[in-house]
PDB file of C-alpha atoms in Angstrom:
ATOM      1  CA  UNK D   1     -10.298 -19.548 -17.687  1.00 70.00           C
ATOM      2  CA  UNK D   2      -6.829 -19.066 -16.893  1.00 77.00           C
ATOM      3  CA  UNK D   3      -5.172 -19.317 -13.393  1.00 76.00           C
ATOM      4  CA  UNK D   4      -5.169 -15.869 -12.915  1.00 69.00           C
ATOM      5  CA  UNK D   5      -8.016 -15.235 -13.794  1.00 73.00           C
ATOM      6  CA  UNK D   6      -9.684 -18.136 -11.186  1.00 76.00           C
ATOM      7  CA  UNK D   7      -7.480 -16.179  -8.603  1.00 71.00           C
ATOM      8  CA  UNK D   8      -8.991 -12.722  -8.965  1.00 67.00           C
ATOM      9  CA  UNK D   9     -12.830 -14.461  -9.052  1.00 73.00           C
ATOM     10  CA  UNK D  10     -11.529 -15.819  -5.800  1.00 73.00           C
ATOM     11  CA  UNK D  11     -10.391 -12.783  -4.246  1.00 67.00           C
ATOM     12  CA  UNK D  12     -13.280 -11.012  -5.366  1.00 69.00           C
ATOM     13  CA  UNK D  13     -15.764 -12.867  -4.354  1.00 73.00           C
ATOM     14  CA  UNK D  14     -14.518 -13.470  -0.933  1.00 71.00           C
ATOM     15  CA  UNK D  15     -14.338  -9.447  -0.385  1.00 67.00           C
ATOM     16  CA  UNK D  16     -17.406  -8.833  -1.623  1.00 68.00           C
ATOM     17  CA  UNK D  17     -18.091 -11.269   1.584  1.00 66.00           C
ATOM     18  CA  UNK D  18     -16.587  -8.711   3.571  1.00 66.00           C
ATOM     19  CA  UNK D  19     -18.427  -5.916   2.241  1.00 63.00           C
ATOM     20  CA  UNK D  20     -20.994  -5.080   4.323  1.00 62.00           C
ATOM     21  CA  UNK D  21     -19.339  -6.447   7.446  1.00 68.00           C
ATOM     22  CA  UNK D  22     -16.370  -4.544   9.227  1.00 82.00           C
ATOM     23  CA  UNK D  23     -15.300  -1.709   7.450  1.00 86.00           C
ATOM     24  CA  UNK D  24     -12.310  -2.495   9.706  1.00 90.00           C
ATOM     25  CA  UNK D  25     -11.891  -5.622   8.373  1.00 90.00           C
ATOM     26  CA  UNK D  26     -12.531  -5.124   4.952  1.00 90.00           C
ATOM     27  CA  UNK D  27      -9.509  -1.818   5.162  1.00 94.00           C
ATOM     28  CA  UNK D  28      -7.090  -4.263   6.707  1.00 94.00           C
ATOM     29  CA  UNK D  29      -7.717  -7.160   4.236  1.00 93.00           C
ATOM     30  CA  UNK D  30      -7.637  -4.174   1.049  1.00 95.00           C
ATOM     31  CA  UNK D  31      -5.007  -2.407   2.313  1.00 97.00           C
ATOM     32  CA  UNK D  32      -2.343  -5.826   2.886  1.00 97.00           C
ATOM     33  CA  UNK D  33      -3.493  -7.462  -0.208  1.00 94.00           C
ATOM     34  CA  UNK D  34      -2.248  -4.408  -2.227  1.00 96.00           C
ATOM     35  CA  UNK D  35       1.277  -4.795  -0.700  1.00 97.00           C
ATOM     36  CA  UNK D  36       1.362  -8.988  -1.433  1.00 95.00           C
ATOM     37  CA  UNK D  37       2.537  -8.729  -4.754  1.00 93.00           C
ATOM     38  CA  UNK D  38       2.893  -4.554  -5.995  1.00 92.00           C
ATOM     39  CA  UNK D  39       1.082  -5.149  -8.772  1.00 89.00           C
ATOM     40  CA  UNK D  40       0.324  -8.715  -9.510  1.00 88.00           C
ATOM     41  CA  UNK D  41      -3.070 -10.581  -9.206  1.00 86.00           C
ATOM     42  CA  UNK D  42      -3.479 -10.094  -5.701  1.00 88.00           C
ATOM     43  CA  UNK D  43      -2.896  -6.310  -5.871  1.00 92.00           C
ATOM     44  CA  UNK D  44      -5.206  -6.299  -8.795  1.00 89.00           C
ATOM     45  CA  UNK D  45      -7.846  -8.341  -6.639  1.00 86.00           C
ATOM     46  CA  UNK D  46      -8.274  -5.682  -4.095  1.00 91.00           C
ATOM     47  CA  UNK D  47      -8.071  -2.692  -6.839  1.00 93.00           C
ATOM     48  CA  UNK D  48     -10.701  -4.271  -8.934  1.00 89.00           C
ATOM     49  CA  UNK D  49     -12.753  -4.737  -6.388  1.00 88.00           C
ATOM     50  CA  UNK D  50     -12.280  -1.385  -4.840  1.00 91.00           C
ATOM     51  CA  UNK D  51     -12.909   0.437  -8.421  1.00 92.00           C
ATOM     52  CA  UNK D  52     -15.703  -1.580  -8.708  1.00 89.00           C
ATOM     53  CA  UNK D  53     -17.141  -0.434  -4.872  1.00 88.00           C
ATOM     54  CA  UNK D  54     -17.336   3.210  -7.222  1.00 89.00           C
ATOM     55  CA  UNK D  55     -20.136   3.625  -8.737  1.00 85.00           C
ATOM     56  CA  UNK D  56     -22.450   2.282  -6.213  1.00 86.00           C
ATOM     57  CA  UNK D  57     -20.678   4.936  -3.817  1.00 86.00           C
ATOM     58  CA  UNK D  58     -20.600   7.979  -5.910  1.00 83.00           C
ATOM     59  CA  UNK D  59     -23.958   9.653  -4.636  1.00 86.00           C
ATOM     60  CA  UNK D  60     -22.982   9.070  -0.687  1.00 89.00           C
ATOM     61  CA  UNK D  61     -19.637  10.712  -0.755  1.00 89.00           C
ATOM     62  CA  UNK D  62     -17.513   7.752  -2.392  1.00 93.00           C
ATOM     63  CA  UNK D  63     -15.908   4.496  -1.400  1.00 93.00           C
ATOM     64  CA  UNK D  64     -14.385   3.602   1.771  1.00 94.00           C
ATOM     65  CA  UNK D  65     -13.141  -0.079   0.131  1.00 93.00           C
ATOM     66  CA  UNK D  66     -11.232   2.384  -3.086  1.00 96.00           C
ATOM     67  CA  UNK D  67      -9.706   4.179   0.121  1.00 97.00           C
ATOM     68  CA  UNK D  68      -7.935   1.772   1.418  1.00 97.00           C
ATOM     69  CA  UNK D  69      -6.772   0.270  -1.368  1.00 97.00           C
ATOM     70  CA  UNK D  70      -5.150   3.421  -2.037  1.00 97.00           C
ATOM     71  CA  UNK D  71      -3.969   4.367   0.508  1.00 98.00           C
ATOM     72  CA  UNK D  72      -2.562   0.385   0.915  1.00 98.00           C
ATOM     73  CA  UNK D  73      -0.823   0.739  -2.176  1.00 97.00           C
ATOM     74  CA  UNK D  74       0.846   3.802  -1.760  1.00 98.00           C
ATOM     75  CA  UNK D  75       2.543   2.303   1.802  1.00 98.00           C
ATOM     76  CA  UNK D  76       5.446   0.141   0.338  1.00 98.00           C
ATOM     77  CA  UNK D  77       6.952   2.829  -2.125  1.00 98.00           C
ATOM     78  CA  UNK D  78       6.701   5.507   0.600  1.00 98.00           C
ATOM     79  CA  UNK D  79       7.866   2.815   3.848  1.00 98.00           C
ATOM     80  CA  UNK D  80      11.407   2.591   1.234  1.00 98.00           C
ATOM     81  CA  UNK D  81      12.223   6.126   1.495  1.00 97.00           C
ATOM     82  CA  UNK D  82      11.309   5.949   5.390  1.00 98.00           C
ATOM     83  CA  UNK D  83      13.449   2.906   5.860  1.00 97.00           C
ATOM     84  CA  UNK D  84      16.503   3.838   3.572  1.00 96.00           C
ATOM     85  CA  UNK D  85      16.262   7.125   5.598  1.00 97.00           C
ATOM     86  CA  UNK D  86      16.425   5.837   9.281  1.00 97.00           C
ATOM     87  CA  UNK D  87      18.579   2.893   8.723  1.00 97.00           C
ATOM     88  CA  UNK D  88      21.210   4.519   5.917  1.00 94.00           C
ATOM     89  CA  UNK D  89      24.089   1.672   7.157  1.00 93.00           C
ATOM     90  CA  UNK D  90      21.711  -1.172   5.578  1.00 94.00           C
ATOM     91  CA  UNK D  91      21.400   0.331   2.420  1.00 94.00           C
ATOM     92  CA  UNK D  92      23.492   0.508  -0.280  1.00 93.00           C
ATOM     93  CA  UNK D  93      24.115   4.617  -2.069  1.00 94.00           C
ATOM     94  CA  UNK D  94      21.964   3.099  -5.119  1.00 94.00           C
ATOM     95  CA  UNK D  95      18.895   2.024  -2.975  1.00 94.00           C
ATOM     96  CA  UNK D  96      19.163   4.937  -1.065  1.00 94.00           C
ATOM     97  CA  UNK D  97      18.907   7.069  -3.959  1.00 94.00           C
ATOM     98  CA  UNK D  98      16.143   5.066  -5.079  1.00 93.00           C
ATOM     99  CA  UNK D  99      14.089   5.303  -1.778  1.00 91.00           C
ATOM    100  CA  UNK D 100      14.184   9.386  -2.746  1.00 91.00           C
ATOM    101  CA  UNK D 101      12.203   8.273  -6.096  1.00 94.00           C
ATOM    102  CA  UNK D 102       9.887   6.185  -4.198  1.00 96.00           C
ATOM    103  CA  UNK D 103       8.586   9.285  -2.612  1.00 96.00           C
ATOM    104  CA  UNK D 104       6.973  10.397  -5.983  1.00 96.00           C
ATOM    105  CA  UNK D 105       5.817   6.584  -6.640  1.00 96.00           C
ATOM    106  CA  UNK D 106       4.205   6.279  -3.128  1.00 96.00           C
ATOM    107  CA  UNK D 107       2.557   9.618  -3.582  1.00 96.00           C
ATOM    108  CA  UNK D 108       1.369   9.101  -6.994  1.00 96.00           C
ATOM    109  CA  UNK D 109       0.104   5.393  -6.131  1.00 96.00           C
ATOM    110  CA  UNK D 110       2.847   3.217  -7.752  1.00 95.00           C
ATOM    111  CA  UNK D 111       3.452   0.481  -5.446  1.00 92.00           C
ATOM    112  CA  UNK D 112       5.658  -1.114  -8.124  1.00 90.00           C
ATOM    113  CA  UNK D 113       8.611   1.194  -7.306  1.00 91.00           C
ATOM    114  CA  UNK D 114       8.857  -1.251  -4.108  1.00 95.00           C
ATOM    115  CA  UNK D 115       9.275  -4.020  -6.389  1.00 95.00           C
ATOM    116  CA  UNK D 116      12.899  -4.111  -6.176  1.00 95.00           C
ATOM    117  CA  UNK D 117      12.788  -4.314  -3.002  1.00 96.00           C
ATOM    118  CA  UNK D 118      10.554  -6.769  -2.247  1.00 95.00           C
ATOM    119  CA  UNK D 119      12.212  -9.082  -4.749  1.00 95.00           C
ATOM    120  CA  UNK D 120      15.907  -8.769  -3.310  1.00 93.00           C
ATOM    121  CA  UNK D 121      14.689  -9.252   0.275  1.00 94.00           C
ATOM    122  CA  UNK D 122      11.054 -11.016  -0.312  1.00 96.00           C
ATOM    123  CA  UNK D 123      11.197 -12.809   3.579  1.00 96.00           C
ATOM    124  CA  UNK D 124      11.644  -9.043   5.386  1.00 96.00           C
ATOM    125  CA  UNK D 125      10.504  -6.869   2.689  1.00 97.00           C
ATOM    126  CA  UNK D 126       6.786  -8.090   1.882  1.00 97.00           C
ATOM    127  CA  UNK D 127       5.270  -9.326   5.501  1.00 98.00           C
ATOM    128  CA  UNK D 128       6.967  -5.607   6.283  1.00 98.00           C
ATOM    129  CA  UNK D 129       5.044  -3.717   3.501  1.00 98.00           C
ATOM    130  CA  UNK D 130       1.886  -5.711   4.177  1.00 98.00           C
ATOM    131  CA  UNK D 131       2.110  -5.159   7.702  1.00 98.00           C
ATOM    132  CA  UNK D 132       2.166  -1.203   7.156  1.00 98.00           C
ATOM    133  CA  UNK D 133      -0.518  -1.251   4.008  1.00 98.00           C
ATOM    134  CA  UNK D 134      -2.852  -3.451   6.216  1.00 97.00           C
ATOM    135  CA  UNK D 135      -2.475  -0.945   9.279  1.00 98.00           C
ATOM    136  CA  UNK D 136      -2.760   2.128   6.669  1.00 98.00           C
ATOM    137  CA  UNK D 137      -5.809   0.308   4.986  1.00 97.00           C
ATOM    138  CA  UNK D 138      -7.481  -0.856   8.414  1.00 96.00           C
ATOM    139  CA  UNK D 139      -7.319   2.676   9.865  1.00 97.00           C
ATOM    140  CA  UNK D 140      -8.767   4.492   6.981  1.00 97.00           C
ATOM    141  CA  UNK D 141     -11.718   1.707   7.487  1.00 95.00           C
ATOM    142  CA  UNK D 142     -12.042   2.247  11.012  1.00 94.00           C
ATOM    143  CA  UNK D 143     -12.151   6.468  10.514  1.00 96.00           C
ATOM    144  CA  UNK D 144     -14.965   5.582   7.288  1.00 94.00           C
ATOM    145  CA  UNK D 145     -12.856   7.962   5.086  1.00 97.00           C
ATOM    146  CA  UNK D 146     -14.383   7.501   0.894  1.00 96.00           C
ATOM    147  CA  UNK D 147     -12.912   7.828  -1.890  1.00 97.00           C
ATOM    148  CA  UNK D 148     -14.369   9.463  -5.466  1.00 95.00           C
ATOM    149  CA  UNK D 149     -11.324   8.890  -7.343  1.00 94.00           C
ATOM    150  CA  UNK D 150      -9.787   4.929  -8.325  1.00 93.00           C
ATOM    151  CA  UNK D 151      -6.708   6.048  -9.106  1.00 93.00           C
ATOM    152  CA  UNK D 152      -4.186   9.415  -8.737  1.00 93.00           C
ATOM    153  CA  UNK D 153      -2.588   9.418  -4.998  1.00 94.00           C
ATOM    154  CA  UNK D 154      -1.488  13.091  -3.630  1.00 94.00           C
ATOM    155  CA  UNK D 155      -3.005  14.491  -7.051  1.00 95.00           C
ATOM    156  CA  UNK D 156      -6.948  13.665  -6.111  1.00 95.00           C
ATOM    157  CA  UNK D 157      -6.984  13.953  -2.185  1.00 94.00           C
ATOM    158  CA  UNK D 158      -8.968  16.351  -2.303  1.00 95.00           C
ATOM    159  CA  UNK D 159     -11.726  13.735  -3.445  1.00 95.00           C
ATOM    160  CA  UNK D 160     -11.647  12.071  -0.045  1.00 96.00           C
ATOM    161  CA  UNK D 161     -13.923  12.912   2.959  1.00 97.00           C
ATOM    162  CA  UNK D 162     -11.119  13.443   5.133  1.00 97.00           C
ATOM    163  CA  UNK D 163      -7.524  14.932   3.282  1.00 97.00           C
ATOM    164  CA  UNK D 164      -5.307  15.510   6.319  1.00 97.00           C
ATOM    165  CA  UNK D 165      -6.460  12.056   7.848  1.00 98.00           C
ATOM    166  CA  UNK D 166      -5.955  10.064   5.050  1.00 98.00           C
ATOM    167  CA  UNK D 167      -2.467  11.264   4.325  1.00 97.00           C
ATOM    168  CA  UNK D 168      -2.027  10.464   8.274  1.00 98.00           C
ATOM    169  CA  UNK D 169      -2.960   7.150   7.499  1.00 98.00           C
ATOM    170  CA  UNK D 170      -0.741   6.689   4.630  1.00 98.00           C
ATOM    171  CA  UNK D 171       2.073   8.108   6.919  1.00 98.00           C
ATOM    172  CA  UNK D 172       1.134   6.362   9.673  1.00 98.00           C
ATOM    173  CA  UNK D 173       1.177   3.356   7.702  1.00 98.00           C
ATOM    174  CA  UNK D 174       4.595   3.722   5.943  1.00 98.00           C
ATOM    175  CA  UNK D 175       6.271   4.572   8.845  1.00 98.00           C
ATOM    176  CA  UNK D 176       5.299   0.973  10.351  1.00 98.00           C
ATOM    177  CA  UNK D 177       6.415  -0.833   7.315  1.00 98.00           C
ATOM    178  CA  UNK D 178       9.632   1.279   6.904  1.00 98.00           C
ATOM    179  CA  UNK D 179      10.754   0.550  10.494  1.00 98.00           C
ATOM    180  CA  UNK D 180      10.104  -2.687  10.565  1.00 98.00           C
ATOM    181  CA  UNK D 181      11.668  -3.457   7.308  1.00 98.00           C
ATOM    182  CA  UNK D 182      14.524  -1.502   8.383  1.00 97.00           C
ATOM    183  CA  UNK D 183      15.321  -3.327  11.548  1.00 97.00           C
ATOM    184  CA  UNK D 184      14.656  -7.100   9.822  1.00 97.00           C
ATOM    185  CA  UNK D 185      17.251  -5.806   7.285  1.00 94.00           C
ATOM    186  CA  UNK D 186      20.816  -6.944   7.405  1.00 88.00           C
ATOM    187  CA  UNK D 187      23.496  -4.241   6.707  1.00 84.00           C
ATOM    188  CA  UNK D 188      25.138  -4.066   3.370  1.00 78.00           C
ATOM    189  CA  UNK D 189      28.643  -4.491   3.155  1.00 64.00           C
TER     190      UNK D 189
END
Protein backbone atom coordinates (compact mmCIF):
# COMPACT_ATOMS: atom_id res chain seq x y z
CA UNK A 1 0.00 0.00 0.00
CA UNK A 2 1.41 3.17 -0.94
CA UNK A 3 1.65 6.36 1.26
CA UNK A 4 -1.16 7.83 -0.19
CA UNK A 5 -3.05 5.44 -0.14
CA UNK A 6 -2.42 4.77 4.00
CA UNK A 7 -3.34 8.58 4.13
CA UNK A 8 -6.81 8.44 2.60
CA UNK A 9 -7.63 4.99 4.88
CA UNK A 10 -6.66 7.40 7.59
CA UNK A 11 -8.77 10.19 6.77
CA UNK A 12 -11.52 8.02 6.05
CA UNK A 13 -11.75 6.17 8.73
CA UNK A 14 -11.45 8.89 11.20
CA UNK A 15 -14.62 10.72 9.44
CA UNK A 16 -16.53 7.96 9.31
CA UNK A 17 -15.85 8.52 13.30
CA UNK A 18 -17.49 11.67 12.91
CA UNK A 19 -20.38 10.49 11.11
CA UNK A 20 -23.04 10.13 13.22
CA UNK A 21 -21.83 12.72 15.71
CA UNK A 22 -22.07 16.59 14.97
CA UNK A 23 -23.21 17.29 11.72
CA UNK A 24 -21.46 20.54 12.75
CA UNK A 25 -18.45 18.99 13.22
CA UNK A 26 -18.32 16.67 10.58
CA UNK A 27 -19.22 20.14 7.88
CA UNK A 28 -16.33 21.98 9.44
CA UNK A 29 -13.80 19.07 9.31
CA UNK A 30 -15.26 18.27 5.27
CA UNK A 31 -15.46 21.54 4.33
CA UNK A 32 -11.42 22.66 5.57
CA UNK A 33 -10.01 19.43 4.49
CA UNK A 34 -11.16 20.19 0.88
CA UNK A 35 -9.23 23.54 0.94
CA UNK A 36 -5.73 21.74 2.55
CA UNK A 37 -4.40 20.72 -0.56
CA UNK A 38 -7.13 21.68 -3.84
CA UNK A 39 -6.99 18.51 -4.98
CA UNK A 40 -4.46 16.30 -3.39
CA UNK A 41 -5.03 13.36 -0.91
CA UNK A 42 -6.54 15.30 1.67
CA UNK A 43 -9.11 16.92 -0.67
CA UNK A 44 -9.69 13.51 -2.05
CA UNK A 45 -10.16 12.15 1.65
CA UNK A 46 -13.13 14.25 2.36
CA UNK A 47 -14.64 13.80 -1.38
CA UNK A 48 -14.38 10.10 -1.18
CA UNK A 49 -15.84 9.95 1.78
CA UNK A 50 -18.58 12.36 1.03
CA UNK A 51 -19.44 10.40 -2.44
CA UNK A 52 -19.39 7.50 -0.56
CA UNK A 53 -22.09 9.11 2.31
CA UNK A 54 -24.44 8.83 -1.33
CA UNK A 55 -25.98 6.03 -1.66
CA UNK A 56 -26.90 5.37 1.84
CA UNK A 57 -28.57 8.98 1.61
CA UNK A 58 -30.36 8.85 -1.61
CA UNK A 59 -33.91 7.72 -0.27
CA UNK A 60 -33.91 10.56 2.70
CA UNK A 61 -33.26 13.53 0.54
CA UNK A 62 -29.32 13.10 0.05
CA UNK A 63 -26.12 13.75 1.92
CA UNK A 64 -25.36 16.43 4.25
CA UNK A 65 -21.36 15.11 4.46
CA UNK A 66 -21.36 15.45 0.00
CA UNK A 67 -22.71 19.07 0.94
CA UNK A 68 -20.16 20.31 2.54
CA UNK A 69 -17.61 19.00 0.76
CA UNK A 70 -18.96 20.87 -2.01
CA UNK A 71 -19.68 23.56 -1.00
CA UNK A 72 -15.87 23.46 0.88
CA UNK A 73 -14.36 23.03 -2.32
CA UNK A 74 -15.90 25.54 -4.23
CA UNK A 75 -14.68 28.37 -1.35
CA UNK A 76 -10.95 28.89 -2.41
CA UNK A 77 -11.56 29.46 -6.27
CA UNK A 78 -14.48 31.80 -5.50
CA UNK A 79 -12.55 33.65 -2.03
CA UNK A 80 -9.68 34.61 -5.23
CA UNK A 81 -12.04 36.57 -7.19
CA UNK A 82 -13.42 38.15 -3.78
CA UNK A 83 -9.95 38.95 -2.62
CA UNK A 84 -8.34 40.15 -5.99
CA UNK A 85 -11.56 42.29 -6.08
CA UNK A 86 -11.41 44.14 -2.65
CA UNK A 87 -7.74 44.38 -2.33
CA UNK A 88 -6.78 45.20 -6.31
CA UNK A 89 -3.23 47.07 -4.94
CA UNK A 90 -1.97 43.42 -3.77
CA UNK A 91 -2.51 41.84 -6.86
CA UNK A 92 -0.76 41.84 -9.79
CA UNK A 93 -3.14 42.64 -13.55
CA UNK A 94 -2.41 38.75 -14.29
CA UNK A 95 -3.88 37.41 -10.94
CA UNK A 96 -6.48 39.73 -11.11
CA UNK A 97 -7.55 38.56 -14.35
CA UNK A 98 -7.28 35.19 -13.12
CA UNK A 99 -9.49 35.72 -9.96
CA UNK A 100 -12.37 36.62 -12.88
CA UNK A 101 -11.77 32.81 -14.12
CA UNK A 102 -11.96 31.53 -10.71
CA UNK A 103 -15.52 32.57 -10.64
CA UNK A 104 -16.45 29.78 -13.20
CA UNK A 105 -13.97 27.25 -11.27
CA UNK A 106 -15.56 28.04 -7.83
CA UNK A 107 -18.98 27.71 -9.31
CA UNK A 108 -18.39 24.65 -11.21
CA UNK A 109 -16.44 22.96 -8.13
CA UNK A 110 -12.76 23.27 -9.25
CA UNK A 111 -10.88 24.13 -6.27
CA UNK A 112 -7.68 23.62 -8.31
CA UNK A 113 -8.00 27.05 -9.99
CA UNK A 114 -6.78 28.28 -6.35
CA UNK A 115 -3.80 26.29 -6.80
CA UNK A 116 -1.71 29.03 -7.94
CA UNK A 117 -2.43 30.76 -5.36
CA UNK A 118 -1.99 28.73 -2.66
CA UNK A 119 1.41 27.67 -3.98
CA UNK A 120 2.91 31.33 -4.42
CA UNK A 121 1.67 32.39 -0.97
CA UNK A 122 1.11 28.79 0.87
CA UNK A 123 1.59 30.57 4.73
CA UNK A 124 -1.55 33.26 3.97
CA UNK A 125 -3.20 31.58 1.19
CA UNK A 126 -4.17 27.96 2.60
CA UNK A 127 -5.01 28.57 6.58
CA UNK A 128 -7.13 31.54 4.59
CA UNK A 129 -8.99 29.14 2.19
CA UNK A 130 -9.42 26.55 4.93
CA UNK A 131 -10.62 28.99 7.25
CA UNK A 132 -13.53 30.06 4.73
CA UNK A 133 -14.22 26.22 3.35
CA UNK A 134 -14.41 25.07 7.06
CA UNK A 135 -16.93 28.01 7.95
CA UNK A 136 -18.82 27.31 4.44
CA UNK A 137 -18.72 23.47 5.25
CA UNK A 138 -19.65 23.87 9.10
CA UNK A 139 -22.68 26.05 8.30
CA UNK A 140 -24.18 23.91 5.68
CA UNK A 141 -23.83 21.10 8.63
CA UNK A 142 -25.34 23.13 11.16
CA UNK A 143 -28.56 24.20 8.60
CA UNK A 144 -28.65 19.94 7.65
CA UNK A 145 -28.74 21.00 3.93
CA UNK A 146 -28.18 17.25 1.53
CA UNK A 147 -26.87 16.79 -1.32
CA UNK A 148 -28.06 14.17 -4.37
CA UNK A 149 -25.39 15.09 -6.64
CA UNK A 150 -21.18 14.28 -5.89
CA UNK A 151 -20.09 16.45 -8.22
CA UNK A 152 -21.36 19.67 -10.64
CA UNK A 153 -21.41 23.04 -8.38
CA UNK A 154 -23.99 25.91 -9.67
CA UNK A 155 -25.07 23.26 -12.46
CA UNK A 156 -26.93 20.65 -9.84
CA UNK A 157 -28.18 23.04 -6.97
CA UNK A 158 -31.15 22.34 -7.58
CA UNK A 159 -30.40 18.76 -6.06
CA UNK A 160 -29.93 20.26 -2.61
CA UNK A 161 -32.66 20.65 0.10
CA UNK A 162 -32.02 24.17 0.44
CA UNK A 163 -30.65 26.21 -3.10
CA UNK A 164 -30.61 29.82 -1.91
CA UNK A 165 -28.97 28.70 1.51
CA UNK A 166 -26.42 26.74 0.23
CA UNK A 167 -25.17 29.27 -2.26
CA UNK A 168 -25.31 31.65 1.02
CA UNK A 169 -23.06 29.37 2.52
CA UNK A 170 -20.70 29.14 -0.26
CA UNK A 171 -20.78 33.04 -0.31
CA UNK A 172 -20.66 33.38 3.07
CA UNK A 173 -17.79 31.22 3.12
CA UNK A 174 -15.67 32.80 0.31
CA UNK A 175 -16.12 36.03 1.46
CA UNK A 176 -14.26 34.98 4.87
CA UNK A 177 -11.43 33.38 3.08
CA UNK A 178 -11.13 36.22 0.46
CA UNK A 179 -10.84 38.91 3.17
CA UNK A 180 -8.71 37.37 5.17
CA UNK A 181 -6.38 36.32 2.50
CA UNK A 182 -6.54 39.71 1.23
CA UNK A 183 -5.48 41.54 4.31
CA UNK A 184 -2.48 38.74 5.22
CA UNK A 185 -1.35 39.58 1.63
CA UNK A 186 1.55 41.87 1.00
CA UNK A 187 1.15 44.34 -1.95
CA UNK A 188 2.81 43.63 -5.21
CA UNK A 189 5.20 45.92 -6.46
Amino acid sequence: MSIISMILVVFVAFLAGLEGGSAVLLGIVLGGMMAVDMGGPVNKAAYVFGTGTLAATVSSGGSVAMAAVMAGGMVPPLAIFVATLLFKDKFTKEERNSGLTNIIMGLSFITEGAIPFGAADPARAIPSFILGSAVAGGLVGLAGIKLMAPHGGIFVIALTSNALLYLVFVLIGAIVSGVVYGYLRKPQA
